[in-house]
Coordinates of C-alpha atoms in Angstrom, one line a residue:
M1 CA 17.5 91.7 87.3
E2 CA 16.0 90.0 84.2
E3 CA 15.0 86.9 86.3
Q4 CA 13.3 89.2 88.9
R5 CA 11.3 90.9 86.2
R6 CA 10.2 87.6 84.8
F7 CA 9.1 86.3 88.2
A8 CA 7.2 89.6 89.0
I9 CA 5.2 89.2 85.7
L10 CA 4.5 85.5 86.5
A11 CA 3.3 86.4 90.0
A12 CA 1.0 89.2 88.7
V13 CA -0.5 86.9 86.0
Q14 CA -1.2 84.2 88.6
A15 CA -2.8 86.7 91.0
G16 CA -4.8 88.1 88.2
V17 CA -6.0 84.6 87.1
G18 CA -6.9 83.8 90.7
G19 CA -8.8 87.1 91.1
L20 CA -10.7 86.7 87.8
T21 CA -11.6 83.1 88.8
A22 CA -13.1 84.4 92.1
L23 CA -15.0 87.2 90.3
G24 CA -16.2 84.8 87.6
V25 CA -17.6 82.3 90.1
A26 CA -19.2 85.1 92.1
A27 CA -20.9 86.5 89.0
L28 CA -22.3 83.1 88.0
Y29 CA -23.7 82.7 91.5
L30 CA -25.4 86.0 91.2
L31 CA -26.5 86.0 87.6
A32 CA -26.8 82.3 86.5
P33 CA -26.5 79.9 89.5
A34 CA -28.1 77.1 87.5
T35 CA -25.0 76.9 85.2
L36 CA -22.9 75.7 88.2
Q37 CA -23.2 71.9 88.1
N38 CA -21.1 71.4 91.1
S39 CA -21.4 74.3 93.5
G40 CA -18.9 72.8 96.0
F41 CA -16.1 72.8 93.5
A42 CA -17.0 76.3 92.3
Q43 CA -16.9 77.6 95.9
V44 CA -13.5 76.1 96.5
M45 CA -12.3 77.6 93.2
A46 CA -13.5 81.0 94.1
A47 CA -12.0 80.7 97.6
L48 CA -8.6 79.7 96.2
G49 CA -8.7 82.4 93.6
L50 CA -9.5 85.0 96.3
V51 CA -6.7 83.7 98.5
T52 CA -4.3 83.9 95.6
A53 CA -5.2 87.5 94.8
L54 CA -5.1 88.6 98.5
Y55 CA -1.8 86.9 99.1
Y56 CA -0.3 88.6 96.1
L57 CA -1.5 92.0 97.4
S58 CA -0.2 91.5 101.0
G59 CA 2.3 88.8 101.8
H60 CA 3.9 88.6 98.4
Q61 CA 4.7 92.3 98.4
F62 CA 6.5 91.9 101.8
L63 CA 8.3 88.7 101.0
K64 CA 9.4 89.4 97.4
R65 CA 12.3 91.6 98.4
R66 CA 14.2 88.8 100.1
Y67 CA 12.3 85.6 99.2
L68 CA 10.9 86.2 95.8
R69 CA 11.4 82.7 94.5
A70 CA 9.8 81.1 97.6
S71 CA 6.8 83.5 97.5
L72 CA 6.3 82.9 93.9
L73 CA 6.3 79.2 94.6
V74 CA 3.4 79.7 97.0
L75 CA 1.4 81.6 94.4
S76 CA 2.1 78.9 91.9
G77 CA 1.0 76.2 94.3
L78 CA -2.3 78.0 95.0
S79 CA -2.9 78.5 91.3
G80 CA -2.0 74.9 90.5
V81 CA -4.4 73.5 93.1
N82 CA -7.1 75.8 91.8
L83 CA -6.4 74.5 88.3
L84 CA -6.6 70.9 89.5
I85 CA -10.0 71.5 90.9
V86 CA -11.0 73.0 87.7
L87 CA -9.8 70.0 85.8
A88 CA -11.4 67.6 88.3
S89 CA -14.7 69.4 87.9
T90 CA -14.6 69.5 84.1
G91 CA -13.6 65.9 83.1
G92 CA -10.0 65.4 84.3
L93 CA -7.8 64.4 81.4
D94 CA -10.6 65.1 79.0
S95 CA -11.1 68.6 80.4
P96 CA -10.9 71.4 77.9
F97 CA -8.6 73.2 80.4
Y98 CA -6.0 70.4 80.4
G99 CA -3.8 72.5 78.2
F100 CA -3.5 75.1 80.9
W101 CA -2.3 72.4 83.3
L102 CA 0.4 71.4 80.8
L103 CA 1.6 75.0 80.7
V104 CA 1.7 74.9 84.5
I105 CA 3.9 71.8 84.4
A106 CA 6.3 73.3 81.9
A107 CA 6.5 76.7 83.7
S108 CA 7.2 75.0 87.1
G109 CA 10.7 74.2 85.7
L110 CA 11.6 77.8 86.6
F111 CA 11.5 76.8 90.2
G112 CA 13.8 73.8 90.0
A113 CA 13.5 70.1 89.4
T114 CA 11.0 69.3 92.3
P115 CA 7.9 71.3 91.3
P116 CA 7.6 69.6 87.8
A117 CA 8.0 66.2 89.5
V118 CA 5.3 67.1 92.0
A119 CA 3.0 68.3 89.2
L120 CA 3.7 65.1 87.2
G121 CA 3.0 63.0 90.3
A122 CA -0.3 64.9 91.0
T123 CA -1.3 64.3 87.4
G124 CA -0.5 60.6 87.6
L125 CA -2.4 60.3 90.8
G126 CA -5.4 61.9 89.3
A127 CA -5.3 59.7 86.2
G128 CA -4.8 56.7 88.3
L129 CA -7.9 57.5 90.4
A130 CA -9.8 58.1 87.2
W131 CA -8.7 54.7 85.8
W132 CA -9.7 53.0 89.0
G133 CA -13.1 54.6 88.6
Q134 CA -13.3 53.1 85.2
G135 CA -12.6 49.6 86.5
L136 CA -9.0 49.5 85.3
S137 CA -10.3 49.3 81.8
L138 CA -7.6 48.9 79.0
Q139 CA -9.8 50.9 76.7
Y140 CA -9.4 53.9 79.1
L141 CA -5.6 53.5 79.0
S142 CA -5.5 53.4 75.2
A143 CA -7.9 56.4 74.9
H144 CA -5.7 58.6 77.2
A145 CA -2.2 57.4 76.0
G146 CA -1.9 60.7 74.0
Q147 CA -2.6 62.8 77.1
A148 CA -0.1 60.8 79.1
L149 CA 2.7 61.3 76.4
V150 CA 1.9 65.0 76.2
T151 CA 2.1 65.3 80.0
I152 CA 5.5 63.5 80.1
A153 CA 6.7 65.8 77.3
A154 CA 5.6 68.8 79.3
W155 CA 7.6 67.4 82.3
G156 CA 10.7 67.0 80.0
L157 CA 10.2 70.6 78.8
A158 CA 10.1 71.7 82.5
Q159 CA 13.4 69.9 83.1
W160 CA 14.9 71.6 80.0
I161 CA 13.7 75.0 81.2
N162 CA 15.1 74.2 84.7
L163 CA 18.5 73.2 83.2
G164 CA 18.6 76.4 81.0
A165 CA 17.7 78.5 84.0
R166 CA 20.4 77.0 86.1
R167 CA 23.0 77.5 83.4
T168 CA 21.8 81.1 82.8
K169 CA 22.1 81.7 86.5
Q170 CA 25.6 80.2 86.6
D171 CA 26.6 82.3 83.6
K172 CA 25.3 85.4 85.1
Q173 CA 27.1 84.6 88.4
A174 CA 30.3 84.1 86.5
V175 CA 29.8 87.3 84.5
S176 CA 29.0 89.2 87.6
A177 CA 32.1 87.8 89.4
L178 CA 34.2 88.6 86.4
S179 CA 32.7 92.1 86.2
G180 CA 33.4 92.6 89.8
E181 CA 37.0 91.5 89.4
L182 CA 37.4 93.8 86.4
G183 CA 35.9 96.6 88.3
A184 CA 38.2 96.0 91.2
E185 CA 41.2 95.8 88.8
R186 CA 40.1 98.9 87.1
L187 CA 39.7 100.7 90.4
R188 CA 43.1 99.5 91.5
A189 CA 44.7 100.6 88.2
Q190 CA 43.1 104.0 88.5
V191 CA 44.3 104.4 92.1
L192 CA 47.7 103.2 91.1
M193 CA 47.9 105.6 88.1
S194 CA 46.7 108.5 90.2
S195 CA 49.1 107.9 93.0
I196 CA 52.2 107.6 90.8
A197 CA 54.3 110.7 91.1
D198 CA 55.7 110.3 87.6
G199 CA 53.8 111.2 84.5
V200 CA 52.3 108.3 82.6
I201 CA 50.9 108.6 79.0
V202 CA 49.6 105.7 76.9
I203 CA 49.2 106.1 73.1
D204 CA 47.9 103.8 70.4
R205 CA 49.6 102.8 67.1
S206 CA 48.2 105.9 65.5
N207 CA 49.9 108.2 68.0
Q208 CA 46.6 109.1 69.7
I209 CA 46.5 109.5 73.5
Q210 CA 44.4 106.9 75.4
L211 CA 45.5 107.6 79.0
L212 CA 47.0 110.5 80.8
N213 CA 47.5 110.2 84.6
R214 CA 47.2 113.1 87.1
A215 CA 50.9 113.7 87.3
A216 CA 51.2 113.9 83.5
Q217 CA 48.2 116.4 83.5
E218 CA 50.0 118.6 86.0
M219 CA 53.3 118.5 84.1
T220 CA 51.9 119.1 80.7
G221 CA 49.1 121.5 81.7
W222 CA 46.4 119.5 79.8
D223 CA 43.5 117.6 81.4
A224 CA 42.8 114.0 80.4
E225 CA 39.3 114.6 78.8
S226 CA 40.5 117.2 76.4
V227 CA 43.4 115.2 75.1
Q228 CA 41.6 111.9 74.7
N229 CA 42.3 110.6 71.1
V230 CA 44.5 113.6 70.4
D231 CA 47.9 113.2 68.8
Y232 CA 50.5 113.1 71.5
H233 CA 52.9 115.5 69.7
L234 CA 50.4 118.3 70.5
V235 CA 50.4 117.4 74.2
L236 CA 53.9 116.3 74.7
P237 CA 56.0 118.3 72.2
L238 CA 59.6 117.1 72.6
T239 CA 62.7 118.8 71.4
A240 CA 66.4 118.3 71.8
A241 CA 68.4 120.1 74.6
D242 CA 69.4 122.8 72.1
G243 CA 65.8 123.5 71.2
K244 CA 65.9 121.8 67.8
P245 CA 62.8 119.7 66.8
L246 CA 63.3 116.0 66.9
A247 CA 63.6 114.0 63.7
P248 CA 61.3 111.1 63.5
A249 CA 64.3 108.7 64.0
D250 CA 65.1 110.5 67.3
D251 CA 61.6 110.4 68.7
P252 CA 61.6 108.0 71.7
F253 CA 58.2 106.5 70.8
Q254 CA 59.4 105.7 67.2
Q255 CA 62.6 104.4 68.6
S256 CA 60.8 102.1 71.0
W257 CA 58.7 100.7 68.1
A258 CA 61.6 100.4 65.8
A259 CA 63.8 98.6 68.4
N260 CA 60.9 96.7 69.9
A261 CA 62.3 97.5 73.2
S262 CA 62.3 100.1 76.1
I263 CA 64.0 103.4 75.3
V264 CA 65.3 105.7 78.1
R265 CA 66.2 109.3 77.3
N266 CA 67.4 112.0 79.7
D267 CA 68.2 114.7 77.2
L268 CA 64.8 115.9 75.9
V269 CA 62.9 119.1 76.6
M270 CA 59.1 119.4 76.8
T271 CA 57.1 122.5 76.3
T272 CA 53.9 122.8 78.5
S273 CA 50.7 124.3 77.5
G274 CA 51.7 127.5 79.2
G275 CA 54.9 127.8 77.2
N276 CA 57.3 126.6 80.0
Q277 CA 60.1 124.3 79.2
R278 CA 60.9 121.2 81.3
T279 CA 63.8 118.8 81.0
L280 CA 62.5 115.3 81.1
S281 CA 63.7 111.8 81.9
I282 CA 61.5 109.6 79.8
S283 CA 61.2 105.8 79.5
V284 CA 59.0 104.5 76.6
S285 CA 58.1 100.8 76.2
P286 CA 55.9 99.1 73.5
I287 CA 52.5 97.7 74.3
Y288 CA 51.6 94.4 72.6
N289 CA 48.4 92.8 71.3
G290 CA 47.5 89.2 72.0
D291 CA 49.3 88.2 68.9
Q292 CA 52.5 90.0 70.0
S293 CA 52.0 92.8 67.4
I294 CA 52.6 96.3 68.7
A295 CA 49.4 98.1 69.8
G296 CA 50.9 101.3 71.1
A297 CA 53.3 102.5 73.7
I298 CA 53.4 103.6 77.4
A299 CA 55.8 106.4 78.5
V300 CA 56.8 107.2 82.1
F301 CA 58.4 110.6 82.5
R302 CA 59.4 113.0 85.2
D303 CA 60.7 116.5 85.4
I304 CA 64.5 116.7 86.0
S305 CA 64.9 120.4 85.4
K306 CA 66.0 121.0 89.0
D307 CA 68.3 118.0 88.9
K308 CA 69.9 119.3 85.8
E309 CA 70.4 122.7 87.3
V310 CA 71.9 121.2 90.4
E311 CA 74.2 119.1 88.3
R312 CA 75.3 122.1 86.2
Q313 CA 76.1 124.0 89.3
R314 CA 78.0 121.1 90.8
S315 CA 79.9 120.7 87.6
E316 CA 80.8 124.3 87.5
F317 CA 82.0 124.1 91.1
V318 CA 84.1 121.0 90.5
S319 CA 85.6 122.6 87.3
T320 CA 86.4 125.8 89.1
A321 CA 87.9 124.1 92.2
S322 CA 89.9 121.7 90.1
H323 CA 91.3 124.4 87.9
E324 CA 92.2 126.6 90.9
M325 CA 93.8 123.7 92.8
R326 CA 95.9 122.5 89.9
T327 CA 98.3 125.4 90.2
P328 CA 99.3 124.9 93.9
V329 CA 99.5 121.1 93.4
A330 CA 101.8 121.6 90.4
A331 CA 103.9 124.0 92.5
I332 CA 104.2 121.4 95.3
E333 CA 105.1 118.7 92.9
G334 CA 107.7 120.9 91.3
Y335 CA 109.3 121.8 94.7
I336 CA 109.4 118.1 95.8
S337 CA 111.0 117.2 92.5
L338 CA 113.7 119.9 93.1
A339 CA 114.2 118.4 96.6
L340 CA 114.7 115.0 95.2
N341 CA 117.2 116.2 92.6
P342 CA 120.7 115.5 94.0
K343 CA 122.1 118.4 91.9
V344 CA 119.8 120.8 93.7
A345 CA 119.4 119.5 97.2
T346 CA 120.9 116.8 99.5
V347 CA 118.6 114.8 101.7
D348 CA 119.2 111.6 103.7
D349 CA 117.6 108.3 102.7
R350 CA 114.7 108.5 105.2
A351 CA 113.7 112.0 104.1
K352 CA 114.1 110.9 100.4
E353 CA 111.6 108.0 101.1
Y354 CA 109.1 110.4 102.5
L355 CA 109.6 112.8 99.7
N356 CA 109.1 110.1 97.1
K357 CA 105.8 109.1 98.7
A358 CA 104.7 112.8 98.8
H359 CA 105.7 113.1 95.1
Q360 CA 103.6 110.1 94.2
N361 CA 100.6 111.4 96.0
T362 CA 100.9 114.8 94.5
Q363 CA 101.0 113.2 91.1
H364 CA 97.9 111.2 91.9
L365 CA 96.2 114.4 93.1
G366 CA 97.1 116.1 89.9
E367 CA 95.7 113.2 87.9
L368 CA 92.5 113.4 89.9
F369 CA 92.1 117.1 89.2
R370 CA 92.8 116.5 85.5
D371 CA 90.2 113.7 85.4
L372 CA 87.6 115.9 87.2
L373 CA 88.1 118.6 84.7
S374 CA 87.7 116.2 81.9
V375 CA 84.5 114.8 83.5
T376 CA 83.1 118.3 83.8
K377 CA 83.8 119.0 80.1
V378 CA 82.1 115.7 79.1
E379 CA 79.0 116.5 81.2
Q380 CA 78.8 120.0 79.8
G381 CA 79.4 118.8 76.2
Q382 CA 82.7 120.9 76.0
L383 CA 85.1 118.0 75.4
A384 CA 87.0 119.4 72.4
R385 CA 87.6 117.1 69.4
N386 CA 90.1 117.7 66.6
L387 CA 88.7 115.1 64.1
A388 CA 91.0 113.9 61.4
P389 CA 91.8 110.5 59.7
V390 CA 93.8 108.4 62.1
N391 CA 95.6 105.2 61.4
L392 CA 94.3 103.3 64.4
G393 CA 96.6 100.4 64.0
Q394 CA 99.7 102.6 64.0
L395 CA 98.3 104.5 67.1
V396 CA 97.7 101.2 68.9
E397 CA 101.2 100.1 68.2
D398 CA 102.7 103.4 69.4
V399 CA 100.8 103.1 72.7
V400 CA 102.0 99.6 73.2
R401 CA 105.6 100.8 72.7
D402 CA 105.1 103.7 75.1
M403 CA 103.8 101.4 77.8
Q404 CA 106.6 98.8 77.6
F405 CA 108.5 100.4 80.5
S406 CA 105.4 100.1 82.8
A407 CA 105.1 96.4 81.8
E408 CA 108.8 95.8 82.4
K409 CA 108.6 97.3 85.9
K410 CA 106.0 94.6 86.9
K411 CA 107.8 91.9 84.9
L412 CA 104.9 91.4 82.6
T413 CA 104.6 90.9 78.8
L414 CA 102.9 93.5 76.7
T415 CA 102.1 92.2 73.2
F416 CA 100.6 93.8 70.1
A417 CA 98.8 91.0 68.2
P418 CA 96.8 92.6 65.2
A419 CA 94.5 90.2 63.5
G420 CA 95.2 89.7 59.8
A421 CA 98.9 90.7 60.1
G422 CA 101.3 88.6 58.1
L423 CA 105.0 88.1 58.7
G424 CA 107.5 88.6 55.9
G425 CA 111.1 88.4 56.9
D426 CA 111.8 91.1 59.5
K427 CA 108.6 93.0 58.6
T428 CA 105.0 92.7 59.8
V429 CA 102.3 93.6 57.2
M430 CA 99.0 94.8 58.6
P431 CA 96.0 96.3 56.9
L432 CA 95.3 100.0 57.4
Y433 CA 92.5 100.8 59.9
Y434 CA 91.6 104.4 59.3
V435 CA 89.1 106.1 61.5
R436 CA 88.0 109.8 61.9
A437 CA 88.9 110.7 65.4
D438 CA 90.8 112.9 67.8
Q439 CA 94.1 111.2 67.9
E440 CA 95.0 112.4 71.4
R441 CA 91.7 111.4 72.9
I442 CA 91.8 107.9 71.4
R443 CA 95.5 107.7 72.7
E444 CA 94.2 108.5 76.2
V445 CA 91.6 105.7 76.0
L446 CA 94.2 103.2 74.8
M447 CA 96.7 104.2 77.5
N448 CA 94.0 104.0 80.2
L449 CA 92.9 100.6 79.1
V450 CA 96.5 99.2 78.9
D451 CA 97.5 100.9 82.2
N452 CA 94.5 99.3 83.9
A453 CA 95.3 96.0 82.5
L454 CA 98.9 96.2 83.7
K455 CA 97.9 97.4 87.2
Y456 CA 95.4 94.6 87.8
T457 CA 97.6 91.8 86.3
P458 CA 99.9 90.3 88.9
E459 CA 101.6 87.9 86.5
G460 CA 101.4 86.9 82.9
G461 CA 100.9 89.6 80.4
V462 CA 98.6 91.9 78.4
T463 CA 97.7 91.4 74.8
V464 CA 96.4 94.3 72.6
G465 CA 94.6 93.3 69.4
I466 CA 92.9 95.1 66.5
V467 CA 90.6 93.7 63.9
G468 CA 88.1 95.3 61.5
D469 CA 85.7 94.9 58.7
E470 CA 84.3 97.3 56.1
R471 CA 82.2 99.2 58.7
T472 CA 84.0 99.2 62.1
V473 CA 87.4 98.7 63.7
N474 CA 87.6 96.8 67.0
V475 CA 90.4 97.1 69.6
S476 CA 90.8 94.7 72.4
V477 CA 93.0 94.7 75.6
R478 CA 93.2 91.3 77.2
D479 CA 94.9 90.6 80.5
T480 CA 95.6 87.5 82.6
G481 CA 94.5 89.1 85.8
P482 CA 92.0 87.8 88.4
G483 CA 89.0 88.7 86.3
I484 CA 85.8 90.6 87.2
S485 CA 82.7 89.1 88.8
P486 CA 79.5 89.3 86.6
E487 CA 77.7 91.6 88.9
N488 CA 80.4 94.3 88.6
I489 CA 80.7 94.3 84.9
P490 CA 77.5 96.5 84.2
H491 CA 78.9 99.2 86.6
L492 CA 82.5 99.4 85.3
F493 CA 82.0 102.5 83.2
Q494 CA 80.1 104.5 85.8
K495 CA 81.6 107.5 87.5
F496 CA 83.7 106.8 90.6
Y497 CA 83.0 103.1 90.5
R498 CA 85.7 100.7 91.5
V499 CA 85.5 96.9 92.0
D500 CA 85.8 96.2 95.7
S501 CA 87.9 93.1 96.2
S502 CA 91.0 92.1 98.1
A503 CA 93.0 92.1 94.9
T504 CA 92.0 95.7 94.0
R505 CA 92.0 97.6 97.3
T506 CA 95.8 98.1 97.3
I507 CA 95.7 99.6 93.8
G508 CA 95.2 103.3 93.5
G509 CA 92.9 105.0 91.1
T510 CA 90.2 107.7 90.9
G511 CA 87.4 105.6 89.4
L512 CA 87.0 108.1 86.6
G513 CA 89.2 106.5 83.9
L514 CA 86.7 104.0 82.4
Y515 CA 83.9 106.6 82.6
L516 CA 86.1 109.0 80.5
C517 CA 86.9 106.2 78.1
R518 CA 83.2 105.5 77.6
A519 CA 82.5 109.2 77.1
V520 CA 85.3 109.6 74.5
I521 CA 84.4 106.5 72.6
E522 CA 80.7 107.3 72.5
L523 CA 81.5 110.9 71.4
H524 CA 83.2 109.3 68.4
G525 CA 80.1 107.2 67.6
G526 CA 81.6 104.0 68.9
R527 CA 80.9 101.5 71.8
I528 CA 83.0 100.2 74.7
W529 CA 82.3 97.1 76.8
A530 CA 84.0 94.4 78.8
E531 CA 84.0 90.6 79.1
S532 CA 85.5 88.7 82.0
T533 CA 85.5 85.3 83.7
P534 CA 86.7 85.3 87.3
G535 CA 90.1 83.6 87.5
Q536 CA 90.7 83.8 83.8
G537 CA 91.4 87.5 83.2
S538 CA 89.4 90.3 81.5
T539 CA 89.1 91.7 78.0
F540 CA 88.0 95.3 77.3
Y541 CA 86.8 96.2 73.8
F542 CA 85.9 99.3 71.9
N543 CA 85.0 99.9 68.3
L544 CA 84.9 102.9 66.0
P545 CA 83.3 103.5 62.6
R546 CA 85.8 102.7 60.0
L547 CA 86.7 105.4 57.5
P548 CA 86.2 104.4 53.9
A549 CA 89.5 104.2 51.9
S550 CA 88.2 107.0 49.6
Q551 CA 88.1 109.4 52.6
A552 CA 91.4 108.5 54.2
E553 CA 94.4 110.7 53.5
P554 CA 96.7 109.5 50.8
T555 CA 99.2 107.1 52.2
P556 CA 102.8 107.5 51.1
A557 CA 104.8 104.7 49.8
A558 CA 105.6 102.3 52.6
T559 CA 109.2 102.1 53.9
V560 CA 110.8 99.3 55.7
A561 CA 112.0 100.3 59.2
P562 CA 114.6 98.4 61.1
A563 CA 113.3 95.6 63.2
Q564 CA 112.5 96.8 66.7
P565 CA 110.8 95.0 69.6
V566 CA 107.2 95.3 70.5
A567 CA 106.8 92.5 73.0
T568 CA 108.7 92.6 76.3
P569 CA 109.7 89.3 77.8
A570 CA 110.0 88.5 81.5
V571 CA 113.2 90.0 83.2
N572 CA 114.6 86.5 83.8
P573 CA 116.0 85.5 80.4
A574 CA 115.8 81.8 81.4
A575 CA 112.0 82.0 82.0
P576 CA 109.8 80.9 79.2
V577 CA 108.0 83.7 77.3
P578 CA 104.2 83.2 77.1
A579 CA 102.9 82.8 73.6
A580 CA 101.0 85.8 72.3
A581 CA 97.3 85.1 72.7
P582 CA 95.3 85.3 69.5
A583 CA 93.1 88.4 69.1
P584 CA 89.7 87.8 70.6
A585 CA 86.7 87.4 68.5
Q586 CA 85.0 90.7 67.9
P587 CA 81.2 91.1 67.6
T588 CA 81.5 93.2 64.5
A589 CA 84.5 91.7 63.0
G590 CA 83.9 90.8 59.4
P591 CA 85.6 89.1 56.5
A592 CA 89.0 89.9 55.0
Q593 CA 89.8 93.5 54.4
P594 CA 88.5 95.1 51.3
A595 CA 90.8 95.4 48.3
A596 CA 90.7 99.2 48.5
A597 CA 92.5 99.2 51.9
A598 CA 96.2 99.7 51.7
A599 CA 98.7 97.8 53.8
Y600 CA 100.9 99.1 56.6
I601 CA 104.3 97.6 57.0
A602 CA 105.1 97.6 60.8
P603 CA 108.3 96.6 62.5
A604 CA 108.7 92.9 63.1
I605 CA 107.9 91.4 66.5
P606 CA 111.0 89.5 67.6
P607 CA 110.7 86.9 70.3
G608 CA 112.9 88.8 72.8
G609 CA 113.4 92.4 71.9
G610 CA 114.8 95.2 74.0
K611 CA 113.3 98.4 75.1

């Protein structure tokens, strides 16, 4: 646009000069014809000036829309010829109008490299003819050397102007192309943001809204223009599920910035501009500057109020159905047990086999209903907890003892190997690991993990370990089974998920045990995870916050109990007993126990104890 405006001004100036030249010559003919020394040159000048003006008024106006540069070149050519005639008639290189010709040479650089070269050539041709007319006199050359140098300088200026014009044109083309790309990207981004069904909100580091897409406007009840640069707390007021305001540490945006990672929450409630409440599933991720500093955050959220209601109704149905069906299943199991009791009934061996299978399946069905009820309580937040200080080391040892019979039936070893325990005669001295927990819930978790390890271990054994530092206590259950593939590990603690392989299809289960384990551990403020290498077994870990020694219940004086077995060897006495594996390294395991922690004296672990 700027180039077109410059060319339009240049064309108008040339046309005006041409018209004034024609008018001036005509006026001299009429008023003072004696002043015209060469009437032939004057007539040609007037004719060219008139042609220039008429061309500008007619052809140029038609051609400038599509061929502005070419039309301007024609005008410049007419003006240049006219000026050459003026120079020729007024002394050539010595003409007082020669400065105008130098301006023409410099300005011709706007049309490329060729016009300045043509103008320079025409100048050289005229100078050469003039020198020929002077008899090739060296004095003429020395007298006009200055004009020659100035003319060459004007040509150099024209080349510089041409180079600058080309660069400017290239820069403008690049800017135009980039603007087009940015415009296309902006258009695509707008279309994408408008077509997303989920709400999207972008805020800067000062919590002010920079973008609100159409779905977010519909969900919040606010329009994008009115909330621009408004604090997002006013547009997206979030509360907990119980209606309590969020503390700054619980705000998903603040959590995302603090963790420098994406945060996903499904338990927040938003109040719209109309006062309606919607349960949201929201994912917040930080936005970074070029130097990787945090510039803001982007949140994608959707209304899951209907999903939550359907989930609540489903949970109520499962809870009611499970509760109502437990009674008839318990009755069936009781009658089958009576039928299997030889003091109550007499059945033949075939019928007894059928009854045993029916009894096992009714027990499995009862476990399923019990797990379903527990899942419902977890999802509704009704899982009862009787929190009290619990010696987790003692609890783990008790569970290992209780599960010895299950290990013996499969001819496996079940070993309790606490880290940091020392042997002294027939006694095992182990630090006290107190946690605040519901003892029965943690017992269920331990029994579930040990039972799973025994079920999925065809040979070898299971090692249960415990280790702790000043903040946490970690429990591990390691088996020598077939292991778990990496793609299955992230899904192990999902509801109804079971690893599908030839080694696990024949093993029964509901797919709810690990889900309930995770729910119980997280309810106690801990974490549960698994590590496995296919072919080398698996290790399941969980940790719980350790209770400071000052908050634990007073520990009575330790007494020495008789030596009792904890590890069960293989049934074949001649077979070698696998060495107890060392306790696995825990992520949060720390240094030696604090001096304030007391010691627990557990029964010794003999190499081949009985039941």
